[in-house]
mmCIF file of C-alpha atoms and ligand atoms in Angstrom:
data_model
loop_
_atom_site.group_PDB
_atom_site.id
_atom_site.type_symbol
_atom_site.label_atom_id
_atom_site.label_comp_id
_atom_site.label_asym_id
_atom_site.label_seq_id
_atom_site.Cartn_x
_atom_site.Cartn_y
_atom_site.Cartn_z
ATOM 1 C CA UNK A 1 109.952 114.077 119.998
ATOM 2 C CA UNK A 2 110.069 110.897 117.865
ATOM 3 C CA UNK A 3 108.088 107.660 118.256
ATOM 4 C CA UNK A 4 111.096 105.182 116.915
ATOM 5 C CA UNK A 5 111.081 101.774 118.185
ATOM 6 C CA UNK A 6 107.252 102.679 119.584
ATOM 7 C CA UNK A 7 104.548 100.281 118.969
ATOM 8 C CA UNK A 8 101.114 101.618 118.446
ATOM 9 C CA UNK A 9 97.503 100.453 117.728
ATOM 10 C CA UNK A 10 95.130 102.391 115.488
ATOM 11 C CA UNK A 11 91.578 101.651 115.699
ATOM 12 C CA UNK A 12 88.563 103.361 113.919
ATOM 13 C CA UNK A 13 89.877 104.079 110.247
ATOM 14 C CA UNK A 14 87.040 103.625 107.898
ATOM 15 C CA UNK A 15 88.630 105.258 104.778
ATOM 16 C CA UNK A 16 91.293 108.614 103.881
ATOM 17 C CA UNK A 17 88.791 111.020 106.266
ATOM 18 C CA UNK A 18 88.707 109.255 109.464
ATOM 19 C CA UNK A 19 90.780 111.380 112.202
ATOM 20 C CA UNK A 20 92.390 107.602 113.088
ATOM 21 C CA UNK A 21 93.962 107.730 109.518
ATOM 22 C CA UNK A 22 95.698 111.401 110.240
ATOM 23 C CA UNK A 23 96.840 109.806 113.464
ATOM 24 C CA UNK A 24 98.251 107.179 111.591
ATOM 25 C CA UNK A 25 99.914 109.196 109.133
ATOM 26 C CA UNK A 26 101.265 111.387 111.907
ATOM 27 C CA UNK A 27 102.467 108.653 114.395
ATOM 28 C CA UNK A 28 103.751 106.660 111.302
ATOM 29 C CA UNK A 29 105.968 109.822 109.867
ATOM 30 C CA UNK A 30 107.680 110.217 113.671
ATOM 31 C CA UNK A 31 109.171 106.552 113.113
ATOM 32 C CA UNK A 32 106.451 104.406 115.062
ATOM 33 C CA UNK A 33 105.732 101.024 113.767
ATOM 34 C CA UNK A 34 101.613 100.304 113.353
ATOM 35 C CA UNK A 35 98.964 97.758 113.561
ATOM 36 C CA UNK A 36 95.604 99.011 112.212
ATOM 37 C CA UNK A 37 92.133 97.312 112.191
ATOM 38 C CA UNK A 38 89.051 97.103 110.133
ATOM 39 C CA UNK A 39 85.774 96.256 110.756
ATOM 40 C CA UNK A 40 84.480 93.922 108.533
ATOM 41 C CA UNK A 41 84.989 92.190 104.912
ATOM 42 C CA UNK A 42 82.971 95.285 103.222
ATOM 43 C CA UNK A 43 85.191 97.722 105.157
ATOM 44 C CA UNK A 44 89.019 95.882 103.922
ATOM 45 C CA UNK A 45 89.158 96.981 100.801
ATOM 46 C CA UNK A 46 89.036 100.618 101.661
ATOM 47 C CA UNK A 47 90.907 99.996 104.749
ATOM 48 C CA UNK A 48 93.874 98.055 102.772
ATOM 49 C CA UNK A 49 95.498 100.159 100.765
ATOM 50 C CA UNK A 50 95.591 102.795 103.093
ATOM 51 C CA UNK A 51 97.940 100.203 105.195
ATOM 52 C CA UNK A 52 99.734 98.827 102.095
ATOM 53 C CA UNK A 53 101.299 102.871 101.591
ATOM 54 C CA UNK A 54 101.774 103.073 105.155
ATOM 55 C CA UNK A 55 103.969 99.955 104.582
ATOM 56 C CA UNK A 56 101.528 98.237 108.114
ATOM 57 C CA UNK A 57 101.505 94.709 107.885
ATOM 58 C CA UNK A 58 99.499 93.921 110.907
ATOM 59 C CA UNK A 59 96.051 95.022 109.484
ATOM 60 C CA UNK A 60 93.374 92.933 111.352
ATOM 61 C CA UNK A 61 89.533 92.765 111.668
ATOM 62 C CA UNK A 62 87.809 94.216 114.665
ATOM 63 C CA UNK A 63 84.089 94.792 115.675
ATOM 64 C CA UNK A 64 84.551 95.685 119.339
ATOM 65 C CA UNK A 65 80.647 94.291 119.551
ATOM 66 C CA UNK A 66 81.804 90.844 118.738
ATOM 67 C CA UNK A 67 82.819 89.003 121.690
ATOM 68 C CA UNK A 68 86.291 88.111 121.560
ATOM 69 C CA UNK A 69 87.407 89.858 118.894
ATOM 70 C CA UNK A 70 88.864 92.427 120.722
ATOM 71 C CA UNK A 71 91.206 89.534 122.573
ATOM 72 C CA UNK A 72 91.683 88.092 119.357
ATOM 73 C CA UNK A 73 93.720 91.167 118.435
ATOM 74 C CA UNK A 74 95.153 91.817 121.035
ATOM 75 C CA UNK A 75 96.888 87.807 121.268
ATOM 76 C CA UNK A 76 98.037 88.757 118.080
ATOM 77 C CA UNK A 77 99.895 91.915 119.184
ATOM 78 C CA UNK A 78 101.362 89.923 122.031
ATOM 79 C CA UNK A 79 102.385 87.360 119.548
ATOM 80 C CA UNK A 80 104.064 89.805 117.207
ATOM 81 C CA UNK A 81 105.461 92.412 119.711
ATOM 82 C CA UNK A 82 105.321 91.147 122.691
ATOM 83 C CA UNK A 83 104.745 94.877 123.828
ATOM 84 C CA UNK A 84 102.426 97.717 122.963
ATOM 85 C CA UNK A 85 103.189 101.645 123.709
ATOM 86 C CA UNK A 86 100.117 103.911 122.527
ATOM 87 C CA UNK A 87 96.422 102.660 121.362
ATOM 88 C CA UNK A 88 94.169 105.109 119.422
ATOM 89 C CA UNK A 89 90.088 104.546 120.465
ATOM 90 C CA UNK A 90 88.916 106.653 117.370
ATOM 91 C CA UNK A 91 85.304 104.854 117.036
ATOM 92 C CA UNK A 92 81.671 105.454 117.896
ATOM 93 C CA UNK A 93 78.122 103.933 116.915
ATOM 94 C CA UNK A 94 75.026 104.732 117.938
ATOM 95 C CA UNK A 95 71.786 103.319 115.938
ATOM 96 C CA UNK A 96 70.350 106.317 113.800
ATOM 97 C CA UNK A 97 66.801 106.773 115.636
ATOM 98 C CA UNK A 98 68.418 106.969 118.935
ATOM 99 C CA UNK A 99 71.320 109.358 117.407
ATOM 100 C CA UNK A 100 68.877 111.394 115.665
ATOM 101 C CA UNK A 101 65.789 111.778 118.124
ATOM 102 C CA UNK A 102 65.752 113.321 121.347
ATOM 103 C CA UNK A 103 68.121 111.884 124.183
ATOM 104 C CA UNK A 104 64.671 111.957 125.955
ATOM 105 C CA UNK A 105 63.023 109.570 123.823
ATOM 106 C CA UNK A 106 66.289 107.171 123.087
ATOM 107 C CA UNK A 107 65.749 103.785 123.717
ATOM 108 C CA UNK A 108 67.778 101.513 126.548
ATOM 109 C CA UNK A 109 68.876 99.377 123.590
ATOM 110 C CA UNK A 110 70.120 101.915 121.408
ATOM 111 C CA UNK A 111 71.704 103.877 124.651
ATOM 112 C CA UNK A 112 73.554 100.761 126.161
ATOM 113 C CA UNK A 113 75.222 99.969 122.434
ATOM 114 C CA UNK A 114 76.250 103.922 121.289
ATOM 115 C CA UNK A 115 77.540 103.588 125.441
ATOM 116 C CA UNK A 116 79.246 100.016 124.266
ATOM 117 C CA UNK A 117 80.692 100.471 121.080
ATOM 118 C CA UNK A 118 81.588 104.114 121.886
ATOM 119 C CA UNK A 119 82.812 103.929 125.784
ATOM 120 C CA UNK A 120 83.298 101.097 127.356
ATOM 121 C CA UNK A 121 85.260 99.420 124.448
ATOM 122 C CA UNK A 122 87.842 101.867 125.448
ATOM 123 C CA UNK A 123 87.642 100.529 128.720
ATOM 124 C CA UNK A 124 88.078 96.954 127.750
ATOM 125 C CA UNK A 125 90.766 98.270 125.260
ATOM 126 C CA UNK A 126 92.949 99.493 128.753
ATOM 127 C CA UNK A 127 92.576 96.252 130.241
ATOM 128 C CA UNK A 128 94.366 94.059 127.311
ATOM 129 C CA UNK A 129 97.017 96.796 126.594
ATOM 130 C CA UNK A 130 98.009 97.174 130.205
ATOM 131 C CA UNK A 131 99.772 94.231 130.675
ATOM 132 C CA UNK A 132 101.344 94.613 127.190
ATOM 133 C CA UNK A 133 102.593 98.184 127.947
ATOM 134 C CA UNK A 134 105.517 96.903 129.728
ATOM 135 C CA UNK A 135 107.295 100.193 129.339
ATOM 136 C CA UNK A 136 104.412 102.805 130.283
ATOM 137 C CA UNK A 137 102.121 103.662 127.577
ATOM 138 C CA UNK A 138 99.319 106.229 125.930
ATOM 139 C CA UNK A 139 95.975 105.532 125.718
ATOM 140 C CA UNK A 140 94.376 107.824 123.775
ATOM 141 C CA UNK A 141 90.140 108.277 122.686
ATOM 142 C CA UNK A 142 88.023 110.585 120.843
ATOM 143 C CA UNK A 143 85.267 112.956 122.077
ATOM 144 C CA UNK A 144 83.504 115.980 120.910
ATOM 145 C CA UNK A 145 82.336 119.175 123.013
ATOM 146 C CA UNK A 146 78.895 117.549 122.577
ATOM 147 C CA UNK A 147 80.154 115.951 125.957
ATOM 148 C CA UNK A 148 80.410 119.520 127.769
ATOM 149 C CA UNK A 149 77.676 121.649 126.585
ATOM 150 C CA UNK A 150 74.383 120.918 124.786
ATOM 151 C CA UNK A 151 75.218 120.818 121.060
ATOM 152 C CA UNK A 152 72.186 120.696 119.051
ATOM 153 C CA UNK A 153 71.819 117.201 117.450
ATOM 154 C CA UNK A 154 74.371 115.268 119.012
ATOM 155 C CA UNK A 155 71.836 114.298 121.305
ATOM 156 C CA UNK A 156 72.600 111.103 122.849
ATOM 157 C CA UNK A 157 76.301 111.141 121.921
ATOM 158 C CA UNK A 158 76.475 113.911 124.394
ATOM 159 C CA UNK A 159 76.006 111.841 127.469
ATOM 160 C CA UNK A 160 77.504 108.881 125.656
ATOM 161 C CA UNK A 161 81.237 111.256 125.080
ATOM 162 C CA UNK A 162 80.493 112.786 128.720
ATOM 163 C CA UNK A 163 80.831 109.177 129.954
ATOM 164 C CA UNK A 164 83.870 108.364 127.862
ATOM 165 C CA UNK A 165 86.243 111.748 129.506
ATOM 166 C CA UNK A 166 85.273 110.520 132.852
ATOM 167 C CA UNK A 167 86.603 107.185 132.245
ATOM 168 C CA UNK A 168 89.371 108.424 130.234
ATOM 169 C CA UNK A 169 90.087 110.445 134.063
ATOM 170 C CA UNK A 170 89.207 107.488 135.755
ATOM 171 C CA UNK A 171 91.775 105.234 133.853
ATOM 172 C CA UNK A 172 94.555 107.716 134.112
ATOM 173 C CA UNK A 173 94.469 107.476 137.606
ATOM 174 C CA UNK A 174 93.834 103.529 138.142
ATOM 175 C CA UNK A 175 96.831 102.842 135.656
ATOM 176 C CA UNK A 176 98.984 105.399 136.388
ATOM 177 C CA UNK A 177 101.596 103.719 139.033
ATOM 178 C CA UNK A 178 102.373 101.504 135.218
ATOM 179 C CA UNK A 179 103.456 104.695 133.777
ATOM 180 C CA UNK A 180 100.128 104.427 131.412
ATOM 181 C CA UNK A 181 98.977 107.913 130.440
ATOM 182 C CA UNK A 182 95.919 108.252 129.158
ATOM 183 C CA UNK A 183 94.381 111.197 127.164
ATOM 184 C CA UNK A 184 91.244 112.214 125.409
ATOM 185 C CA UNK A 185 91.182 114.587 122.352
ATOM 186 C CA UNK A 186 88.096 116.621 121.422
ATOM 187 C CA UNK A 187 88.543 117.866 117.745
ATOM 188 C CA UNK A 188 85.994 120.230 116.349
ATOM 189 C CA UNK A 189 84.108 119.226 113.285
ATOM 190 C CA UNK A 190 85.388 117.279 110.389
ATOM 191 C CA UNK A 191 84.183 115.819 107.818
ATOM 192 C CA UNK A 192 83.547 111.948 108.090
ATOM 193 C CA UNK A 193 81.127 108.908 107.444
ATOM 194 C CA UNK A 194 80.782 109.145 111.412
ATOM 195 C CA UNK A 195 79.750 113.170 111.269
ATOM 196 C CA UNK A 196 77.387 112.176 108.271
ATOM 197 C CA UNK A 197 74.827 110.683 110.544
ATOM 198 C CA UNK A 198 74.104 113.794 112.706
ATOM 199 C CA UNK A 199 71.198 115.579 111.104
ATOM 200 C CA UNK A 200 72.261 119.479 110.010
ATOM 201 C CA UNK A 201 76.210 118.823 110.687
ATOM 202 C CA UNK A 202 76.703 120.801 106.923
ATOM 203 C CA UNK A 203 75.023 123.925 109.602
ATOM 204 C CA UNK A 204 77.367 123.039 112.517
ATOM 205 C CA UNK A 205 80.161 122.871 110.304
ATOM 206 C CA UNK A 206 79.386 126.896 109.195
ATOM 207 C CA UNK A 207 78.926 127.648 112.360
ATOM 208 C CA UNK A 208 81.834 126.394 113.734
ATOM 209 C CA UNK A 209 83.832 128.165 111.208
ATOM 210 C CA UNK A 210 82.359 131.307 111.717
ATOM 211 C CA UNK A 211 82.493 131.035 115.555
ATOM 212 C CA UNK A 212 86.294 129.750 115.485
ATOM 213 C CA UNK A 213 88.558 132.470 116.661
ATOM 214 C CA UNK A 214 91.094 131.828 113.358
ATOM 215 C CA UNK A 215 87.819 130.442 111.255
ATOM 216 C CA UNK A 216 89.730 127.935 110.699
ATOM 217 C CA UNK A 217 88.466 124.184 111.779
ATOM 218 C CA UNK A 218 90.385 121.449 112.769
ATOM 219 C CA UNK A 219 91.794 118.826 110.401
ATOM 220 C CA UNK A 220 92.903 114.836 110.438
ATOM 221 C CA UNK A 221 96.172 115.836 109.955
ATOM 222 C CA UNK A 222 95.967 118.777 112.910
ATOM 223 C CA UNK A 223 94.493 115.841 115.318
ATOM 224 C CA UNK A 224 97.154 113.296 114.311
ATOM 225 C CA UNK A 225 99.856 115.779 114.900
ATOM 226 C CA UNK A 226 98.709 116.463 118.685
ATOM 227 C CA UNK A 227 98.047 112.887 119.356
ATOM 228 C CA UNK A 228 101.824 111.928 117.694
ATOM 229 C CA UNK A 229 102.954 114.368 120.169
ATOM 230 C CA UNK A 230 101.114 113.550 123.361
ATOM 231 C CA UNK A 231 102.265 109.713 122.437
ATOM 232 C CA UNK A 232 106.182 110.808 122.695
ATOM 233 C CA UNK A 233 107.935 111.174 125.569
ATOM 234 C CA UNK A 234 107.959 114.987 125.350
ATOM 235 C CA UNK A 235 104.743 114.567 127.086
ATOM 236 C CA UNK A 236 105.724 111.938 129.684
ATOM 237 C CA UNK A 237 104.788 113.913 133.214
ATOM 238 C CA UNK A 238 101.020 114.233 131.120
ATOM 239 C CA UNK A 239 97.641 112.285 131.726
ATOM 240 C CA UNK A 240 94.156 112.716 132.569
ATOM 241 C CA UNK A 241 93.512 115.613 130.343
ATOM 242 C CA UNK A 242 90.553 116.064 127.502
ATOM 243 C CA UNK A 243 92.391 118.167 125.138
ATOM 244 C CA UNK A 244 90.260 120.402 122.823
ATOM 245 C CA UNK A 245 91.484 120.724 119.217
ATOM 246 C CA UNK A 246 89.233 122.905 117.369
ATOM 247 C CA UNK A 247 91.143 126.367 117.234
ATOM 248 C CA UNK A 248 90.187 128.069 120.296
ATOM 249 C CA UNK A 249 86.339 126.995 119.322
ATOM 250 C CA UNK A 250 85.449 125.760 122.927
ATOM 251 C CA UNK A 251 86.748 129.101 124.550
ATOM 252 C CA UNK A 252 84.184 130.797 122.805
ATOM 253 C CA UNK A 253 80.865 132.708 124.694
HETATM 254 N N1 LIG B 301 84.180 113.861 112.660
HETATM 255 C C1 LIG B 301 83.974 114.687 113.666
HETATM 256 O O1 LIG B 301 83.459 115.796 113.503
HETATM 257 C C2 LIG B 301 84.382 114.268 115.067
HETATM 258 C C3 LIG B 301 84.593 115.269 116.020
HETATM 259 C C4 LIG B 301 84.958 114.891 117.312
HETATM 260 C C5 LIG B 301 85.107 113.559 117.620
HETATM 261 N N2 LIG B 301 84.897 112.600 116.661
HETATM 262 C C6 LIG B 301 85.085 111.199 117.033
HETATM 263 O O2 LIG B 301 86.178 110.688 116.310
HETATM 264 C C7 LIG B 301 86.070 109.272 116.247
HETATM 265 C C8 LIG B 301 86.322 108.809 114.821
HETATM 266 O O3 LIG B 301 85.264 109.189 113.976
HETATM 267 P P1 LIG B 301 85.493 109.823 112.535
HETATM 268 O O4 LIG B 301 84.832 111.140 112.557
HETATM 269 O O5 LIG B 301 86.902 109.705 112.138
HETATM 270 O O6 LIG B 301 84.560 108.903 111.610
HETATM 271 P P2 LIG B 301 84.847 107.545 110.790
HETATM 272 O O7 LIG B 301 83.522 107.115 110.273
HETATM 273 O O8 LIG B 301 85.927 107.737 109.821
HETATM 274 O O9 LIG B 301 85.369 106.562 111.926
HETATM 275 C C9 LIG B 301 84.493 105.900 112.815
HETATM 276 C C10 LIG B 301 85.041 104.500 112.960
HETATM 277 O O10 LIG B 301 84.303 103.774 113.959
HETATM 278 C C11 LIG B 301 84.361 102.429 113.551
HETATM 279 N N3 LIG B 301 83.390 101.598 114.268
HETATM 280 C C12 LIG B 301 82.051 101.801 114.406
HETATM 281 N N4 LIG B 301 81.513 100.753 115.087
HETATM 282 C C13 LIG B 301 82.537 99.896 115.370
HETATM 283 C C14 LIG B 301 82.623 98.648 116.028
HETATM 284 N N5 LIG B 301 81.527 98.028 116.522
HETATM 285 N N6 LIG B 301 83.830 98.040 116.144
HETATM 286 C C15 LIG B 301 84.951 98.624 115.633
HETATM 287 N N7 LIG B 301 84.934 99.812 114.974
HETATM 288 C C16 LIG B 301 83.738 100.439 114.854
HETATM 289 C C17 LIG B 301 84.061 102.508 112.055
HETATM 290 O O11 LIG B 301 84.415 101.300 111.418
HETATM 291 C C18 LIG B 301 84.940 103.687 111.655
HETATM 292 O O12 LIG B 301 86.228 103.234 111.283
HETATM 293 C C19 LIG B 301 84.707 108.931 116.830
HETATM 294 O O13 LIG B 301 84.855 108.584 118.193
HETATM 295 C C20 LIG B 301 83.964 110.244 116.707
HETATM 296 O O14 LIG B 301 82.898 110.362 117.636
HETATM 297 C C21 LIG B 301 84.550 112.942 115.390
#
């Protein structure tokens, strides 16, 4: 149940709250070896020293909306590893009228980036590691039960996270026979710059709490420790699945 030797790819940490930094922290403590990315000049300096007490030297810009970027980083991981074992998908975007109107009033603009940025970046993400993942691999991505059932005020994320399980299904089937596994993880609510944007998420958070069979809500550090653990080989006969991390939350009536 270690990650030694492992080589992994963390995308989506903004600052010490984002659930990509937990997974980080967790995949870093079971011995793997890191490459993390920012997204732009204004985002390094919070990103950096994050890396710096990780001891991660390959800390590299990425907007996934920028073409070639993605390929950028990805020449670089082929440069300086030559291989890749797990990648962590923990971003989303969608432009704050479409994210907080109705999903029957968003506009095709705003729908085809949140569906961009959010989903098929993932996709895109499967096609450079796969022919880096020499040894098998885990692809792992974020969603939210906003994707199963009608949350109020995720609105168009709904769809948007509904899309990216399917294709997280989808791509553990196509890239299977390589011994890729691919998983997505649906942590209740936590505290983030991402969760700021959702209007009333101080009110889901209560909720949550309240509905949550231990009342107590998921953390960065309880999402980094399942993803650490799907991504070691204690897992390996495991793919396809949308895990719920929330404390029983989702079983709920
Ligand atoms: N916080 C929650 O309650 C919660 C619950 C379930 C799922 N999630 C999901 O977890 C993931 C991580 O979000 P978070 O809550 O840690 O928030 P966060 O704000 O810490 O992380 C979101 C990340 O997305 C990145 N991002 C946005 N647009 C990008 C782009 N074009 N290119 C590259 N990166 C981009 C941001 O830079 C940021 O690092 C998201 O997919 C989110 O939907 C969050």
């Amino acid at each position: 149940m270690r990650l030694d030797g492992k080589k992994g790819l963390i995308v989506g940490i903004a600052n010490e709250h984002s659930i990509a930094y937990g997974c980080a922290q967790a995949t870093h403590a079971l011995g793997a070896e890191l490459a993390i990315t920012y997204l732009n000049e204004k985002a390094k300096p919070h990103v950096a020293p994050l890396a710096e007490g990780m001891g991660i030297e390959l800390v590299l810009p990425l907007n996934v909306a920028e073409p070639g970027a993605l390929e950028t980083v990805f020449e670089t991981l082929a440069a300086r590893w030559g291989k890749l074992d797990f990648l962590i998908h923990s971003i989303a975007f969608a432009p704050k009228d479409d994210l907080q109107g109705r999903l029957t009033d968003s506009s095709s603009p705003g729908f085809a980036e949140a569906m961009d940025i959010s989903c098929h970046s993932f996709i895109r993400m499967a096609k450079l590691a796969e022919p880096l993942m020499t040894d098998g691999g885990t692809l792992f991505a974020m969603s939210y039960l906003g994707a199963q059932r009608v949350v109020e005020h995720y609105n168009l994320m709904g769809p948007v996270k509904a899309a990216l399980e399917s294709a997280g299904r989808y791509l553990a089937a196509e890239l299977a026979p390589k011994n890729i596994r691919v998983h997505i993880l649906s942590p209740g609510p936590i505290r983030t710059r991402a969760a700021s944007g959702l209007a009333e998420f101080d009110t889901l958070i209560e909720e949550t709490q309240d509905r949550t069979p231990g009342h107590r809500l998921a953390t960065i550090e309880d999402v980094g420790l399942a993803t650490a653990l799907l991504a070691t080989d204690a897992a390996r006969i495991m793919t396809g699945e949308t895990l719920f991390i929330d404390g029983g939350y989702h079983l709920m009536g």
